[in-house]
Coordinates of C-alpha atoms in Angstrom, one line a residue:
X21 CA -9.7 23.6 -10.8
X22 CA -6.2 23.8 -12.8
X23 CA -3.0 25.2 -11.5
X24 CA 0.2 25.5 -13.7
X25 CA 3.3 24.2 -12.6
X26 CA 6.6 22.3 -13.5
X27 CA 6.6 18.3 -13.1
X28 CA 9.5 19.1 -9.9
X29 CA 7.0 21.2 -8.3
X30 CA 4.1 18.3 -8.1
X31 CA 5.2 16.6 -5.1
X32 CA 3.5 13.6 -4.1
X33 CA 2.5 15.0 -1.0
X34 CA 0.3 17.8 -2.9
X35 CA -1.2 14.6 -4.8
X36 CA -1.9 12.4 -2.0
X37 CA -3.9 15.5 -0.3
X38 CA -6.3 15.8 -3.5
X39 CA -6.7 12.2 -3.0
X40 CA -7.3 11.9 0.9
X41 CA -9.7 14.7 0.8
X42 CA -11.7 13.6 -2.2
X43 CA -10.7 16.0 -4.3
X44 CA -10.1 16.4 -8.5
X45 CA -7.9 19.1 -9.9
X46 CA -5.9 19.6 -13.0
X47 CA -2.1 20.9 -13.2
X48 CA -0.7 22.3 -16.4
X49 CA 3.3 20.9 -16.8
X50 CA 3.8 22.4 -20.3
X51 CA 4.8 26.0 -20.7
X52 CA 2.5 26.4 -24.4
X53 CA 5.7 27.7 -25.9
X54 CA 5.3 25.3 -28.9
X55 CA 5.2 22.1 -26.8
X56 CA 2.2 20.1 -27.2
X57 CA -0.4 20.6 -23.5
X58 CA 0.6 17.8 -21.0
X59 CA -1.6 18.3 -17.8
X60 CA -1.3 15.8 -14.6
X61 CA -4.8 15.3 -13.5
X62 CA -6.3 13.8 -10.1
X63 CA -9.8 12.6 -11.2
X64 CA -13.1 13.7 -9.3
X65 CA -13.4 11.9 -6.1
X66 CA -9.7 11.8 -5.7
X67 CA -9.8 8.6 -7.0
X68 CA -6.6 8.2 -9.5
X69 CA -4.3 9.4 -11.5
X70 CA -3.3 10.2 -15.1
X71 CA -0.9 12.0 -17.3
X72 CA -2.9 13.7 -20.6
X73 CA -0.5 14.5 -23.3
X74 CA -1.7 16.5 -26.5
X75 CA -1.6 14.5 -30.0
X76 CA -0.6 15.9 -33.4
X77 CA -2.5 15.7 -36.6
X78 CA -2.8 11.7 -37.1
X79 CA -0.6 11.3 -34.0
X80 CA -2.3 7.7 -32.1
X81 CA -1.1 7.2 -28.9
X82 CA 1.7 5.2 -28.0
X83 CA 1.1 1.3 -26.9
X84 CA 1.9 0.0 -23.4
X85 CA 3.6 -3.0 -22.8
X86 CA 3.1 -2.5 -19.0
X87 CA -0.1 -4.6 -18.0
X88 CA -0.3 -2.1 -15.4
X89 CA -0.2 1.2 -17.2
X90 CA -3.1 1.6 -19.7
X91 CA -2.7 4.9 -22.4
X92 CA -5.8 5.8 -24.5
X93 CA -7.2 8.6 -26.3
X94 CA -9.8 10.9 -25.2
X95 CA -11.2 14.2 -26.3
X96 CA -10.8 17.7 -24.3
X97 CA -12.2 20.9 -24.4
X98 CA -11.3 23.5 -27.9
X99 CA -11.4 20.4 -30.0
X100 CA -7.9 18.7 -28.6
X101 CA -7.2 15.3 -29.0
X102 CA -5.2 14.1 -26.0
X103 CA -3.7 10.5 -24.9
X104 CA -4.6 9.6 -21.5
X105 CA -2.1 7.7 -19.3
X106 CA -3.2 5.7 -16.3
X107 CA -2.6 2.8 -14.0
X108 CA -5.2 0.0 -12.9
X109 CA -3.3 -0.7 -10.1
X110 CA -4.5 1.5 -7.3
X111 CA -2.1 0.2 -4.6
X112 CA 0.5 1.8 -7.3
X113 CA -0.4 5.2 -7.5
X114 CA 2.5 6.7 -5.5
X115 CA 5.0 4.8 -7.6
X116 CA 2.8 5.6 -10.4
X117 CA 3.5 9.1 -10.0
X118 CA 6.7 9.5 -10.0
X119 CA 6.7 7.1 -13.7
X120 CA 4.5 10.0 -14.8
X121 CA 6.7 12.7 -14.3
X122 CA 9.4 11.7 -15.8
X123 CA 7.5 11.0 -19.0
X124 CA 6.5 14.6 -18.6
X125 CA 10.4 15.8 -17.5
X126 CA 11.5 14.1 -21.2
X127 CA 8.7 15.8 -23.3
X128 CA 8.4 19.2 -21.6
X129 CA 12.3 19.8 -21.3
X130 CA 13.7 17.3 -23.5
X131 CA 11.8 18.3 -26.2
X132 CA 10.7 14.5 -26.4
X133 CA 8.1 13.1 -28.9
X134 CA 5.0 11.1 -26.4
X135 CA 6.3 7.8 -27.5
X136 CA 10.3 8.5 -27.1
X137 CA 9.2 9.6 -24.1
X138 CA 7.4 7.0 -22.8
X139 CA 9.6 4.1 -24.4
X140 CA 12.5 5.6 -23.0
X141 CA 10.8 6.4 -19.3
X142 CA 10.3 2.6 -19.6
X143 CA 13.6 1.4 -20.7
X144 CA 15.0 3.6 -18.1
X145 CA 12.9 2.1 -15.5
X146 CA 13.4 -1.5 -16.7
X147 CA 16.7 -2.2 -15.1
X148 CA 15.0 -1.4 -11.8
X149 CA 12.0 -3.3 -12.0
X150 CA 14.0 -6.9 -11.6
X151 CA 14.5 -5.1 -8.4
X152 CA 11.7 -5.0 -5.9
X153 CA 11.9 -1.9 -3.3
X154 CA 13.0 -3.1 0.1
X155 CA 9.5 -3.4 1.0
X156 CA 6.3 -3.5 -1.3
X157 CA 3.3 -1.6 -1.3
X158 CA 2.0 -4.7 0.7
X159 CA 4.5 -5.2 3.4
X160 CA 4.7 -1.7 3.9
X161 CA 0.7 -1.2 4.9
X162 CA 1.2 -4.7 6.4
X163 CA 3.7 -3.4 8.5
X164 CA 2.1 0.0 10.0
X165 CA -1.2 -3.1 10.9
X166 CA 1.0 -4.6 12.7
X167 CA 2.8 -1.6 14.5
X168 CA -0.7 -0.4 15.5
X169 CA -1.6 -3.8 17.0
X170 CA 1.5 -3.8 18.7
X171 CA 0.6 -0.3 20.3
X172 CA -2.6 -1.5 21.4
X173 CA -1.4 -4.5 23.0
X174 CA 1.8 -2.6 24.6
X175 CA -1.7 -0.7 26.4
X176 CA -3.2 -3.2 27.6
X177 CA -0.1 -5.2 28.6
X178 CA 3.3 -3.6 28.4
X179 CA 5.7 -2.3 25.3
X180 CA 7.8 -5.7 27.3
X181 CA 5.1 -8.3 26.7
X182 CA 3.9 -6.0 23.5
X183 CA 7.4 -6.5 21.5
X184 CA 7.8 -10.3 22.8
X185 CA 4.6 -11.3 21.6
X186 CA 5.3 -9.9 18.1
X187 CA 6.8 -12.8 16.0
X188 CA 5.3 -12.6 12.9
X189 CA 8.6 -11.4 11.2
X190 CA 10.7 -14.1 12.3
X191 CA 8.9 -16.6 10.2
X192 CA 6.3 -18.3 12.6
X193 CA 3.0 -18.6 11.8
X194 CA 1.0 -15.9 13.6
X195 CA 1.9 -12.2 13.9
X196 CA 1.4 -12.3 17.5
X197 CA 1.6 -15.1 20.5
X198 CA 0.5 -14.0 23.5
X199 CA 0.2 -16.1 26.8
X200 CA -3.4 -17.6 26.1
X201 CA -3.9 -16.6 22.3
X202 CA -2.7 -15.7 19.4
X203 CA -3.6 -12.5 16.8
X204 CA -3.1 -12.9 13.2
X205 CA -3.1 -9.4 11.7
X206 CA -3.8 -8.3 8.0
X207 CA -4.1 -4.6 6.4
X208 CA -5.7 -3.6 3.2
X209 CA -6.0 -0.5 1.3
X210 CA -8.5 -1.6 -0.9
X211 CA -12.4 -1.5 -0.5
X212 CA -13.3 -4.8 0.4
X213 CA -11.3 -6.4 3.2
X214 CA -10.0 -9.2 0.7
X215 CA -6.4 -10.5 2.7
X216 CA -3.6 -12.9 1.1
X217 CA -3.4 -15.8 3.5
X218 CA 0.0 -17.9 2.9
X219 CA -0.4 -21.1 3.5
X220 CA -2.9 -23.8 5.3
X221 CA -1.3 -23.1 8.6
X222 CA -1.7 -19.1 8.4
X223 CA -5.3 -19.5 9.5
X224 CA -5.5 -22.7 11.3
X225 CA -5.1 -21.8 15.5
X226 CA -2.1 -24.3 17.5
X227 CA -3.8 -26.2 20.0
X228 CA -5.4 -24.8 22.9
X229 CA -4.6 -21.5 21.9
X230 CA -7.5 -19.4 20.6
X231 CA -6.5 -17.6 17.0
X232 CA -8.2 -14.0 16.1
X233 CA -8.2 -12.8 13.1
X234 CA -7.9 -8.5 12.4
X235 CA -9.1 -7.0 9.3
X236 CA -7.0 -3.4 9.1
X237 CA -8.2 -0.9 6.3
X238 CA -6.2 2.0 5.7
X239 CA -6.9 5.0 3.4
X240 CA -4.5 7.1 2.2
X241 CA -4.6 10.0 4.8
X242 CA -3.5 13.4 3.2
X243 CA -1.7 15.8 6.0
X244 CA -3.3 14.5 8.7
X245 CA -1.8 10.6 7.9
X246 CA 0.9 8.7 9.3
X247 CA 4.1 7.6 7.1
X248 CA 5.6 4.7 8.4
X249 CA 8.8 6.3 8.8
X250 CA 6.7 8.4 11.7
X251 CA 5.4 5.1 13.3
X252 CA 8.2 3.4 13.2
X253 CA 9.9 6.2 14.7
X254 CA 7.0 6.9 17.7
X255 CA 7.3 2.7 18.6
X256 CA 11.2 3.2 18.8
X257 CA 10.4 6.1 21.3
X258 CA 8.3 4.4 23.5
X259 CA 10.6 1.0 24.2
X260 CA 13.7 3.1 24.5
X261 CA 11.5 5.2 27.4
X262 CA 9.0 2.3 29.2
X263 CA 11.2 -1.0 27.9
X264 CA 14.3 -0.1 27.2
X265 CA 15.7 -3.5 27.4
X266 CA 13.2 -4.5 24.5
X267 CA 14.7 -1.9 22.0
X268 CA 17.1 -4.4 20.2
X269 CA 14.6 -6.9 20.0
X270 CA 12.3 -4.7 18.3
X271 CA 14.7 -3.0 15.9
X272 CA 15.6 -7.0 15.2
X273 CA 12.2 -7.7 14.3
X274 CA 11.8 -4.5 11.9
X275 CA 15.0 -5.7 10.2
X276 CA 13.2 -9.1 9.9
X277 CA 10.5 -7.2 8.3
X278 CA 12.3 -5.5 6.2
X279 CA 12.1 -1.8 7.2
X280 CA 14.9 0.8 6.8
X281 CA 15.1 3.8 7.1
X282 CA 17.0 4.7 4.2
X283 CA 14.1 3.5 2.1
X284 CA 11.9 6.2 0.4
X285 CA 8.5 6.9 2.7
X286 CA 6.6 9.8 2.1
X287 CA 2.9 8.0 1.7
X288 CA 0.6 9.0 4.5
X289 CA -1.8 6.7 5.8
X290 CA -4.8 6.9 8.2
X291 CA -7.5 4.4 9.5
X292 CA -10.5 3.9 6.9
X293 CA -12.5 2.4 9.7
X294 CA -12.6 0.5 12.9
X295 CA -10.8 -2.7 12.6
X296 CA -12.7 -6.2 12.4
X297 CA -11.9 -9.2 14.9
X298 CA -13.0 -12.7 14.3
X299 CA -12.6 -15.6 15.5
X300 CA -10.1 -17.7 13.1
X301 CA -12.7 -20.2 12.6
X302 CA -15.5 -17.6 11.6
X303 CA -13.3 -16.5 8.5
X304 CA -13.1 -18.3 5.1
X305 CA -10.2 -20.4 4.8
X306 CA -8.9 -23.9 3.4
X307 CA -8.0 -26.2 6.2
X308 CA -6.1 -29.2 5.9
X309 CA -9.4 -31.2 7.3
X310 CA -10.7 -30.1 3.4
X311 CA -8.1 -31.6 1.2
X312 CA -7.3 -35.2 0.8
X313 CA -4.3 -35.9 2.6
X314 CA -2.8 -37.7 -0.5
X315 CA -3.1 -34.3 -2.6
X316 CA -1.7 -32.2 0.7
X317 CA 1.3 -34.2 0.6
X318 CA 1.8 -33.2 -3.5
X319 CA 1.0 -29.3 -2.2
X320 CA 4.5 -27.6 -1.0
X321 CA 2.9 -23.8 -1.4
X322 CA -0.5 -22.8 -0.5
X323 CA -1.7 -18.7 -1.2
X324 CA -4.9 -17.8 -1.6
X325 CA -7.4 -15.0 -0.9
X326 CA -10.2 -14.5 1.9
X327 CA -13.0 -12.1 1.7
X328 CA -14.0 -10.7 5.1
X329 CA -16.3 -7.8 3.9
X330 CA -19.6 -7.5 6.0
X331 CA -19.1 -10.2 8.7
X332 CA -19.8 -9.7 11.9
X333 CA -17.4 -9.6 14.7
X334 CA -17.0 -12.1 16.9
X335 CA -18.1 -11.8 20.5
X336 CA -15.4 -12.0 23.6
X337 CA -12.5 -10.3 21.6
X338 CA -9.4 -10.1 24.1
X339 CA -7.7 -6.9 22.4
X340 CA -10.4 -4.2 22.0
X341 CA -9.6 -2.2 18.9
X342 CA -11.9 -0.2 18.9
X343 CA -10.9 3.7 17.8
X344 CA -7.4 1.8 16.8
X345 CA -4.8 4.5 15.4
X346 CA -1.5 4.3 13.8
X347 CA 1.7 4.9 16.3

């Protein structure tokens, strides 16, 4: 499938539908009057994205000094030799996007050669990059987890109890203390349920208080997805109706987080799966009890990685989160 149409017109909600369904397609940017073809293109499967610029006679593509952003060539149909631009960074596609269109914008309007495009795209770009947005890709998915275990628990308890328990963004070390446990909640967007724990602590349950461990994966969810503008926005609505007195608690703890609403949201998100609960001691993790205590004392920052994929839950769960949505 190919559609023509101007870089302005390719918003990123037309993209992340292609992708959340599954879907490839091909749009033509360039109008053919003289300018060399530049096509965006969402591959088969919906699985990425890339810009495909034509090359001149002898023309090599342009090198990338982005580790993130990869440009080859690769051969089309009639004989064309094109440069392919791409990220391996999944988790940045949506930023990724808009990078790509304004390499297009500069060679389809500016008249711009490929790599005075793309070198100036960059240098543009680079005064932002020392600049993180207010929230990362990360926080952001980490952030709608946590909203939708806060829903959950705010139905089986109260939004009261729900919004108290939630303490993850003031700095302690689980995301939620309730009255005889404690929930430690991480979201993914990739495959495998692979979570950043921070710190020895993160993992290690206070005493006589249970820890459980969720495993949240979210897929990028097309039309039918939640932003998290909109959750955000339906939590707000339910503590200023069933716990009003909660609100400014809650809108404390999002500015903890880091949330505005100024901030630009329009990625959609949905549930890949039914979340996984285990035990704290049932996941992989480093423990004070396995390092010396003479090399803890040299260690002031522990971050590492755990790989949930394919365990099985553990029994006696006291949230069920089963069918769990996103506010």
């Amino acid at each position: 499938m190919t559609d023509s149409t101007t870089g302005s017109a390719l918003t990123w909600s037309t993209v992340e539908h292609y992708l959340g369904e599954g879907l490839g397609t091909s749009y033509r940017l360039s109008s053919g009057d003289g300018h060399p073809v530049v096509s965006y293109e969402i591959g088969h499967g919906g699985r990425d994205i890339a810009l495909f610029v034509e090359l001149g006679r002898g023309q090599q593509p342009p090198r990338s000094p982005l580790p993130a952003v990869r440009i080859d060539q690769v051969a089309v149909d009639r004989g064309l030799r094109m440069a392919r631009i791409r990220t391996t960074q999944v988790e940045l596609m949506r930023d990724f996007h808009d990078l790509l269109l304004a390499i297009a914008d500069r060679i389809v309007t500016k008249n711009r050669s490929l790599d005075r495009a793309f070198s100036e795209t960059v240098d543009g770009w680079s005064s932002l990059l020392d600049r993180p947005r207010a929230l990362s890709f990360e926080r952001r998915i980490g952030l709608l987890g946590e909203l939708s275990m806060l829903s959950r628990l705010a139905e089986k308890y109260s939004w009261e109890t729900a919004v108290e328990a939630w303490t993850g963004p003031y700095g302690e070390e689980h995301d939620f203390a309730l009255l005889d446990f404690d929930i430690e909640v991480k979201t993914t967007a990739a495959e495998r349920r692979r979570h950043v724990i921070h710190g020895i602590e993160q993992l290690q349950a206070a005493p006589d208080r249970p820890l459980w461990f969720a495993s949240l994966r979210l897929t990028r969810g097309g039309a039918g997805g939640r932003t998290l503008a909109e959750s955000v926005h339906a939590v707000r609505e339910a503590v200023a109706e069933r716990a009003p007195a909660s609100l400014a608690r809650l809108d404390a703890a999002l500015r903890s987080s880091g949330w505005s609403a100024e901030g630009a949201d329009d990625e959609r998100w949905t549930p890949r799966d039914d979340a996984l609960v285990l035990a704290a001691e049932s996941v992989p993790r480093l423990t004070s009890a396995l390092l010396a205590a003479a090399t803890l004392e040299r260690i002031s920052a522990v971050r590492y990685e755990t790989d949930v994929t394919g365990l099985t839950p553990t029994p006696g769960a006291p949230v069920n989160l089963a069918g769990l949505r996103l506010p």
